[in-house]
PDB file of C-alpha atoms in Angstrom:
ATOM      1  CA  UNK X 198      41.344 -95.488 -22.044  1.00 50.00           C
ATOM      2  CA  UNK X 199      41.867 -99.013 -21.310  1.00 52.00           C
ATOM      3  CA  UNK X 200      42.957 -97.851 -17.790  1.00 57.00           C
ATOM      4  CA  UNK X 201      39.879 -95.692 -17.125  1.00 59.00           C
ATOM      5  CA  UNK X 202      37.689 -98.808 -18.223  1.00 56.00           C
ATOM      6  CA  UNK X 203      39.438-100.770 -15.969  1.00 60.00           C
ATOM      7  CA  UNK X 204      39.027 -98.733 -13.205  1.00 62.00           C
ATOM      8  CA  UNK X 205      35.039 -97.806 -13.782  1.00 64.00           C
ATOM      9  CA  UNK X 206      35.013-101.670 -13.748  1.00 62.00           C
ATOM     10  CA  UNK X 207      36.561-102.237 -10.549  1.00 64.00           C
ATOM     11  CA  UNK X 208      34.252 -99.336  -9.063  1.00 69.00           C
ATOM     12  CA  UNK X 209      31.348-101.100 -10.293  1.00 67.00           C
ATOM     13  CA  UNK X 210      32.385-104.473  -8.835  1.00 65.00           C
ATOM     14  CA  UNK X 211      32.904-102.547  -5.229  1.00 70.00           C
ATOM     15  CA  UNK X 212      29.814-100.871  -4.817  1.00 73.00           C
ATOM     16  CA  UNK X 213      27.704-104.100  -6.410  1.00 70.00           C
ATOM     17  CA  UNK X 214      29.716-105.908  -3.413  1.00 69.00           C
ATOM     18  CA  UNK X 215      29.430-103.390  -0.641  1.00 72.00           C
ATOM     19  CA  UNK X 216      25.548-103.063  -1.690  1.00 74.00           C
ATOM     20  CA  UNK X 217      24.867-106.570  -1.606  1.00 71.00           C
ATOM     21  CA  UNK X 218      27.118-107.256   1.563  1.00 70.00           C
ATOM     22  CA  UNK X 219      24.944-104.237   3.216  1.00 75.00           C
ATOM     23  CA  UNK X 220      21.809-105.914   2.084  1.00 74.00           C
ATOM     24  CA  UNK X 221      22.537-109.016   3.610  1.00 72.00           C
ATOM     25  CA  UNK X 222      23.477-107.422   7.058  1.00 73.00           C
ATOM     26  CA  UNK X 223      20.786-105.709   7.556  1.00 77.00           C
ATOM     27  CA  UNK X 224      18.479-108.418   6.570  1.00 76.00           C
ATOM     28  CA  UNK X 225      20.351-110.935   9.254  1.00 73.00           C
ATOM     29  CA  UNK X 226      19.973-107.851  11.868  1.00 77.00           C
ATOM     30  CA  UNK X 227      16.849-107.768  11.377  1.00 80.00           C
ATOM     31  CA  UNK X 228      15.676-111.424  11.139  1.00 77.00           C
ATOM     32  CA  UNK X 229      17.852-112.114  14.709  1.00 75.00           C
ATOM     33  CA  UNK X 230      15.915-109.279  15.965  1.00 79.00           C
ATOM     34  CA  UNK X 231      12.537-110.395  15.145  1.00 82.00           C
ATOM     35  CA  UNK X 232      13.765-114.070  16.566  1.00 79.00           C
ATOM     36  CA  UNK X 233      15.007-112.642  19.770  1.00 78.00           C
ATOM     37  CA  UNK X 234      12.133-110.990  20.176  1.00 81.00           C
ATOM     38  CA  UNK X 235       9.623-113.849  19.802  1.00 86.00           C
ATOM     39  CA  UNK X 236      11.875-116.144  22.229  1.00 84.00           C
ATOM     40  CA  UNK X 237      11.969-113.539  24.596  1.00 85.00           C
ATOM     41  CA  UNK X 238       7.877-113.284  24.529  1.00 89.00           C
ATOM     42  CA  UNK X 239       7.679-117.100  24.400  1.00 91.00           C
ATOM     43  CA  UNK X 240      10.088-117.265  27.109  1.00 90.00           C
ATOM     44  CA  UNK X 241       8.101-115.226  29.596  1.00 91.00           C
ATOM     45  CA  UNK X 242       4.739-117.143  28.781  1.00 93.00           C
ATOM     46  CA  UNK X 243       5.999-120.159  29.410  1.00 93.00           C
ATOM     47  CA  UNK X 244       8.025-118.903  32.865  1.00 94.00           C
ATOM     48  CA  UNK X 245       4.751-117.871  33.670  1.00 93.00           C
ATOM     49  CA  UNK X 246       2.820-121.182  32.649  1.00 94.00           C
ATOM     50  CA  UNK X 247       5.136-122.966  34.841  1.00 95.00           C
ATOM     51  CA  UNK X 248       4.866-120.365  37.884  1.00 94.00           C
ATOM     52  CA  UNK X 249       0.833-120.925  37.916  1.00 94.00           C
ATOM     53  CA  UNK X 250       1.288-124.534  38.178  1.00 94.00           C
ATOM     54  CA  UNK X 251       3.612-124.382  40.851  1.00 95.00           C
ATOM     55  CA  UNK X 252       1.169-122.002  42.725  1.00 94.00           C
ATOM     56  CA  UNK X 253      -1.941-124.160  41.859  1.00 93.00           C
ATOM     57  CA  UNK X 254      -0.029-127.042  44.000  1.00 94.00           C
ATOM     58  CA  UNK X 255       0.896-124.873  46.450  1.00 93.00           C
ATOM     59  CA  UNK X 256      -2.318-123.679  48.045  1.00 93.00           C
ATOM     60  CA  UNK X 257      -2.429-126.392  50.327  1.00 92.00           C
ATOM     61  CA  UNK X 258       1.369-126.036  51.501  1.00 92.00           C
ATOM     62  CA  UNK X 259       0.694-122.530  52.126  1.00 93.00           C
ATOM     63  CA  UNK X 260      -2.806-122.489  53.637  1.00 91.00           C
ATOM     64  CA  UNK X 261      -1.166-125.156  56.116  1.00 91.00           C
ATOM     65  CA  UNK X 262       2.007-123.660  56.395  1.00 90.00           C
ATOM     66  CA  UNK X 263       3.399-126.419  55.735  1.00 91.00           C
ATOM     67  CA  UNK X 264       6.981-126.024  54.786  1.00 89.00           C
ATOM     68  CA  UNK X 265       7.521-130.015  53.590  1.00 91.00           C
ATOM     69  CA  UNK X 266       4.938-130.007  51.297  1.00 92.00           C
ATOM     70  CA  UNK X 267       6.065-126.290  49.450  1.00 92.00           C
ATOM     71  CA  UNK X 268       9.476-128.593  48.697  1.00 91.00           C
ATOM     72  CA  UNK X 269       8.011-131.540  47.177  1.00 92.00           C
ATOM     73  CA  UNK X 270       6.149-129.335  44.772  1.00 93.00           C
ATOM     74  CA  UNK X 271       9.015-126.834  43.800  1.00 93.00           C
ATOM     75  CA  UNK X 272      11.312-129.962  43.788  1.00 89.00           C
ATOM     76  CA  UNK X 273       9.607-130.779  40.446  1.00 90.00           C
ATOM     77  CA  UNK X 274      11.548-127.938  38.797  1.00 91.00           C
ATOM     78  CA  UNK X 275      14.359-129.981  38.549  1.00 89.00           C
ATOM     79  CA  UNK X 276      12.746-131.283  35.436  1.00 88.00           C
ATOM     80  CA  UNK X 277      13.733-128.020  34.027  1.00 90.00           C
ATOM     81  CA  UNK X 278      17.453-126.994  33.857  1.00 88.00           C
ATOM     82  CA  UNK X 279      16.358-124.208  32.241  1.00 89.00           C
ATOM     83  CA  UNK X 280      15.010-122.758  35.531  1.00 92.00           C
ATOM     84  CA  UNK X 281      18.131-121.463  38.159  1.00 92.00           C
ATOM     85  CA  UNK X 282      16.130-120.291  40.793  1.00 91.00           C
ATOM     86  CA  UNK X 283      12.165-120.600  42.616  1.00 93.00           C
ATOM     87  CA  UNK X 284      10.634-120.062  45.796  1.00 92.00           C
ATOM     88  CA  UNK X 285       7.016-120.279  47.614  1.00 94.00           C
ATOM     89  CA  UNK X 286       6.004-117.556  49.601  1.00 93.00           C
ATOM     90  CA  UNK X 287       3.374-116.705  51.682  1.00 92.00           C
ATOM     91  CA  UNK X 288       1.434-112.870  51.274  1.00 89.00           C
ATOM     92  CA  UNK X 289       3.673-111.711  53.510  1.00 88.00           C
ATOM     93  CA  UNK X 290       7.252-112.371  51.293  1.00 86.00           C
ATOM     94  CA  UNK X 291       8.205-115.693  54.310  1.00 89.00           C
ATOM     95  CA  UNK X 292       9.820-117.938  52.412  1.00 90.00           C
ATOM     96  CA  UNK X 293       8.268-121.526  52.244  1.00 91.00           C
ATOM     97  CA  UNK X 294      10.200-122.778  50.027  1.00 92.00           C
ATOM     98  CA  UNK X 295      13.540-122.612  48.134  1.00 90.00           C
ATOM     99  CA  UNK X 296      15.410-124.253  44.958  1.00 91.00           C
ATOM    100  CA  UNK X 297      18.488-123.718  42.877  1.00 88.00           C
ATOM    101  CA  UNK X 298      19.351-125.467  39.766  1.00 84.00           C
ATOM    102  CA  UNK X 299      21.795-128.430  39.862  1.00 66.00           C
ATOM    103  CA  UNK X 300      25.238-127.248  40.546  1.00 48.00           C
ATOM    104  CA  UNK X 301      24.340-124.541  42.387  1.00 55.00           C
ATOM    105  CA  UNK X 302      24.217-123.842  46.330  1.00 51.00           C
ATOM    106  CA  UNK X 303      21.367-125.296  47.602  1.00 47.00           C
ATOM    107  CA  UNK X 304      18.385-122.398  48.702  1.00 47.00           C
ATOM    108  CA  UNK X 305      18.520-120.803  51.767  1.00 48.00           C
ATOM    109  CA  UNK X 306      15.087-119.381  53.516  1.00 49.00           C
ATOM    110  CA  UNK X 307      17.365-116.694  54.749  1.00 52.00           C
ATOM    111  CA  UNK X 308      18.325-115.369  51.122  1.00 59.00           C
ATOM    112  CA  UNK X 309      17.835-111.551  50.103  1.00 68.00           C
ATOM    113  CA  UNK X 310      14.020-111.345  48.462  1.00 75.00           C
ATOM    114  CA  UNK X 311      14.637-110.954  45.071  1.00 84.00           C
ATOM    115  CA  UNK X 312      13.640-107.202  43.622  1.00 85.00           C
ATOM    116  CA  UNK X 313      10.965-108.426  41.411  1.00 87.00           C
ATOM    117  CA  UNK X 314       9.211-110.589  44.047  1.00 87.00           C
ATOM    118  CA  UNK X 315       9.634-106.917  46.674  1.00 87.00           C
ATOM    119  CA  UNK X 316       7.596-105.312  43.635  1.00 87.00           C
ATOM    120  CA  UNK X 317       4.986-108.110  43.786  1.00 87.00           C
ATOM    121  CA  UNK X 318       4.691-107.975  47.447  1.00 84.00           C
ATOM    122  CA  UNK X 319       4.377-104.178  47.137  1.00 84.00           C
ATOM    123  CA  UNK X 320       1.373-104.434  44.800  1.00 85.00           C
ATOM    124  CA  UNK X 321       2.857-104.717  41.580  1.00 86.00           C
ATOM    125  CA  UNK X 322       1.072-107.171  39.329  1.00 85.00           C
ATOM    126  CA  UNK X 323       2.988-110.146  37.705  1.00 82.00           C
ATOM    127  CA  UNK X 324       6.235-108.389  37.803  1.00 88.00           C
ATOM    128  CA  UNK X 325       9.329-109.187  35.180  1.00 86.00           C
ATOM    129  CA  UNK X 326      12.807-108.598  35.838  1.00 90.00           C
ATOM    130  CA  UNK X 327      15.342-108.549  33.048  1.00 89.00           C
ATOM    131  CA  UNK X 328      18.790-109.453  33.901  1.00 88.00           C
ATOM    132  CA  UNK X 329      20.432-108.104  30.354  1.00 84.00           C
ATOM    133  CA  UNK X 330      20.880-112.054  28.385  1.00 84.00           C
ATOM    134  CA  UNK X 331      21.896-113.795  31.869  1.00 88.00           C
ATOM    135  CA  UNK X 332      17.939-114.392  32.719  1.00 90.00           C
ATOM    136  CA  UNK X 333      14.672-113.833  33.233  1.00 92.00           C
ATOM    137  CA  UNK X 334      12.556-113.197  36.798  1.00 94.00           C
ATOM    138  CA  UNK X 335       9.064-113.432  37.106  1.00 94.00           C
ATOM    139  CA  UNK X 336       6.303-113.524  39.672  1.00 94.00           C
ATOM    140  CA  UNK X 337       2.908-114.764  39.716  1.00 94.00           C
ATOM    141  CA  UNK X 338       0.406-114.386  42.629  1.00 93.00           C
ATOM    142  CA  UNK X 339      -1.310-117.647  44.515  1.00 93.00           C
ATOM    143  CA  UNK X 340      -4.612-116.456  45.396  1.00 91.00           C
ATOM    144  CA  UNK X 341      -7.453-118.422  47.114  1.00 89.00           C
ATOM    145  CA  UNK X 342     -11.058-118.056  47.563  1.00 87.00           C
ATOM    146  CA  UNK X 343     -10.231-114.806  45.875  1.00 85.00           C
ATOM    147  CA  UNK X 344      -7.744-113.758  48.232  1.00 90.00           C
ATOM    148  CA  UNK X 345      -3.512-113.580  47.524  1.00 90.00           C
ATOM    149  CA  UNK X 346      -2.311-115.908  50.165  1.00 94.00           C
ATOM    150  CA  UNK X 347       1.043-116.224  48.713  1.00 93.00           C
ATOM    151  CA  UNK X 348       3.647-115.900  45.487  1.00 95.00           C
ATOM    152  CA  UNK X 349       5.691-117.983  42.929  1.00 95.00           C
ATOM    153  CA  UNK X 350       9.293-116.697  41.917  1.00 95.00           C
ATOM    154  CA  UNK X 351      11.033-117.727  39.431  1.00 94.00           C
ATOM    155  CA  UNK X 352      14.686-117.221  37.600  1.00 93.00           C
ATOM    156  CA  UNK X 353      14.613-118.536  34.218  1.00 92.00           C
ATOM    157  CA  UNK X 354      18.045-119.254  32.552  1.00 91.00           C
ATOM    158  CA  UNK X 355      18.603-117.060  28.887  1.00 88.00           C
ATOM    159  CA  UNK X 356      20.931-119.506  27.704  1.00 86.00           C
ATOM    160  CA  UNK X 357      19.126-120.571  24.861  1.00 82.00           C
ATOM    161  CA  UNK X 358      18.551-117.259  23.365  1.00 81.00           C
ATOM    162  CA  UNK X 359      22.126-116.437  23.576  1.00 81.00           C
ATOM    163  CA  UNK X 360      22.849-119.609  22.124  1.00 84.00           C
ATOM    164  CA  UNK X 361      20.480-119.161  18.751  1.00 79.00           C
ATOM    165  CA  UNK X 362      21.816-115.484  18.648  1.00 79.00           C
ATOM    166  CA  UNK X 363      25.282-117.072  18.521  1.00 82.00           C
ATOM    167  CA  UNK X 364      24.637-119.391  16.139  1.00 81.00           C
ATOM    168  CA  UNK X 365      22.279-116.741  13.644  1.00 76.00           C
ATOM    169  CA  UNK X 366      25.565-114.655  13.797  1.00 78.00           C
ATOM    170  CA  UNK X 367      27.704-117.745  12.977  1.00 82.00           C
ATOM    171  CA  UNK X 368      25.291-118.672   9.756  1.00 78.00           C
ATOM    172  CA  UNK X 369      24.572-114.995   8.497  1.00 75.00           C
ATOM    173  CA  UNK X 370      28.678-114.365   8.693  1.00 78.00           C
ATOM    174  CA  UNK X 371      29.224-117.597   6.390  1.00 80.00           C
ATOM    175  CA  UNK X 372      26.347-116.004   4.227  1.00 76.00           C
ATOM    176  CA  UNK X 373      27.867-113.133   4.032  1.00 73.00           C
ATOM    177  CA  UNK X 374      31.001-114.384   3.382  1.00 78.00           C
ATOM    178  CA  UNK X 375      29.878-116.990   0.224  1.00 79.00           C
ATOM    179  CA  UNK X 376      27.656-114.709  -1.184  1.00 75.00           C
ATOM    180  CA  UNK X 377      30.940-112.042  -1.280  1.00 73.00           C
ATOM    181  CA  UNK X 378      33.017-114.888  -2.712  1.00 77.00           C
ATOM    182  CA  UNK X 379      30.160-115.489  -5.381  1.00 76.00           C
ATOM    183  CA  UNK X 380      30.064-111.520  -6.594  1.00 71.00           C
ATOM    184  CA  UNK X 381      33.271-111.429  -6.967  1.00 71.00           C
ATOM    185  CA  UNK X 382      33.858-114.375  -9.251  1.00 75.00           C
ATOM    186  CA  UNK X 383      31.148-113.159 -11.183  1.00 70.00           C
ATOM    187  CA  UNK X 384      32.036-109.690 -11.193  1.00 67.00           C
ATOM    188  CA  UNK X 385      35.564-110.914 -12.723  1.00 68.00           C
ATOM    189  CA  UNK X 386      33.812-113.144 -15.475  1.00 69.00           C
ATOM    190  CA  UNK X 387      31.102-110.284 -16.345  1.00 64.00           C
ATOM    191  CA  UNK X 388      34.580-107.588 -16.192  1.00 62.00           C
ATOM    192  CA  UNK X 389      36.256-109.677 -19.028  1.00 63.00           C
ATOM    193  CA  UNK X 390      32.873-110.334 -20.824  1.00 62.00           C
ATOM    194  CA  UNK X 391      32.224-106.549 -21.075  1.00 60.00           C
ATOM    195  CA  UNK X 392      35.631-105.601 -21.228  1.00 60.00           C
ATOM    196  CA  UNK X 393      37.293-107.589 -23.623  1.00 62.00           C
ATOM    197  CA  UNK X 394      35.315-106.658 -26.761  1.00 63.00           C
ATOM    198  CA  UNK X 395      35.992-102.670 -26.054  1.00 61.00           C
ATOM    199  CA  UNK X 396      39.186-103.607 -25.264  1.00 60.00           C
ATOM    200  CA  UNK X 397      39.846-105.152 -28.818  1.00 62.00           C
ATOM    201  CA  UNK X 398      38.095-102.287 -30.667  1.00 62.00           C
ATOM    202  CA  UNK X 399      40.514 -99.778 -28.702  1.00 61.00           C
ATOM    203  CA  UNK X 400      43.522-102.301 -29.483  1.00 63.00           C
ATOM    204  CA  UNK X 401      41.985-101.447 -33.290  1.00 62.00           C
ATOM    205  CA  UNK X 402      42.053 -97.927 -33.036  1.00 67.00           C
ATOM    206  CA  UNK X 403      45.256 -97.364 -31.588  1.00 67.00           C
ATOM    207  CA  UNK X 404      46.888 -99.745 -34.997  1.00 68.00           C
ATOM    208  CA  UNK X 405      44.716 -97.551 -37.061  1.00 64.00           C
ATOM    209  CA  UNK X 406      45.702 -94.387 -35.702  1.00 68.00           C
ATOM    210  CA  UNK X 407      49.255 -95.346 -35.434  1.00 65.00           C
ATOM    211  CA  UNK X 408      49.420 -96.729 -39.057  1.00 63.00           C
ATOM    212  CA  UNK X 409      47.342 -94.078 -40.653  1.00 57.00           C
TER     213      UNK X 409
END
């Protein structure tokens, strides 16, 4: 008997633990899911922001052709390291304009148009380009007097989410891990609480028995 007890005990502590270790998985799954989710929507609104602005102070450079000015106003993206790639074109996809983060080759006005800026130049409106958790491309139209004289690309660095991803996996696994720790002491204090008690009565039977 005492070994059957023991054993129903030790069943009940694994299933508590598995349940509660379950739990707590899918609740981090879920949480880093909803997070990822709003970065990645905040992530393209502010790409976007930043796009417009660039094309607002680009109208002249591009009305003018004027290559010069189309680099002093994408030259303010250095601001952002966030941002690894950007150029100013005109409606027809001629490159203005070029930049590349810090530490990276500077732009060329040669370089192959980008697939999501093709798509824009083909008609598609505001296209976005996922590159799996490397980055982010977007494209925003420059129009004038009604008119699309030209487009804003942009490669936005993913870094960040892949960063708080790391570190929600990091804080759920230390959960996860404490939280098993904690069951289990518990589970050992609540096994001898319960256990002890029906332990002595059976002690008390088996001398009764035996003496009887």
């Amino acid at each position: 008997m005492t070994r059957y007890l023991t054993l129903w005990l030790a069943f009940f502590v694994a299933v508590m633990l598995a349940a509660s270790m379950t739990a707590l998985a899918l609740s981090s799954i879920m949480q880093a899911l909803t997070e990822g989710v709003a970065y990645r929507e905040d992530r393209v609104e502010y790409l976007r922001t930043i796009a417009d602005v660039i094309g607002s102070n680009s109208t002249a450079a591009i009305t003018f052709d004027d290559g010069s000015l189309a680099d002093q106003v994408i030259s303010s993206l250095k601001a952002d390291p966030s941002i690894i790639t950007a150029s100013v074109t005109d409606a027809n996809g001629r490159t203005l304009a070029a930049y590349r983060a810090d530490g990276e080759q500077p732009g060329s006005l040669d370089s192959p148009v980008p697939e999501a800026l093709k798509a824009a130049i083909a008609g598609e409106e505001n296209p976005l380009r996922w590159n799996g958790l490397e980055s982010l491309e977007v494209v925003r139209l420059i129009a004038f007097d009604g008119e699309t004289i030209g487009y804003v690309y942009l490669q936005g660095s993913l870094q960040p989410l892949v960063d708080m991803l790391a570190r929600f996996a990091w804080m759920a696994t230390l959960i996860v891990v404490l939280t098993a720790a904690l069951i289990v002491i518990l589970s050992v204090r609540l096994q001898r609480i319960i256990s002890s008690p029906i332990l002595a009565l059976a002690e008390l039977m088996r001398r009764v028995t035996r003496d009887g």
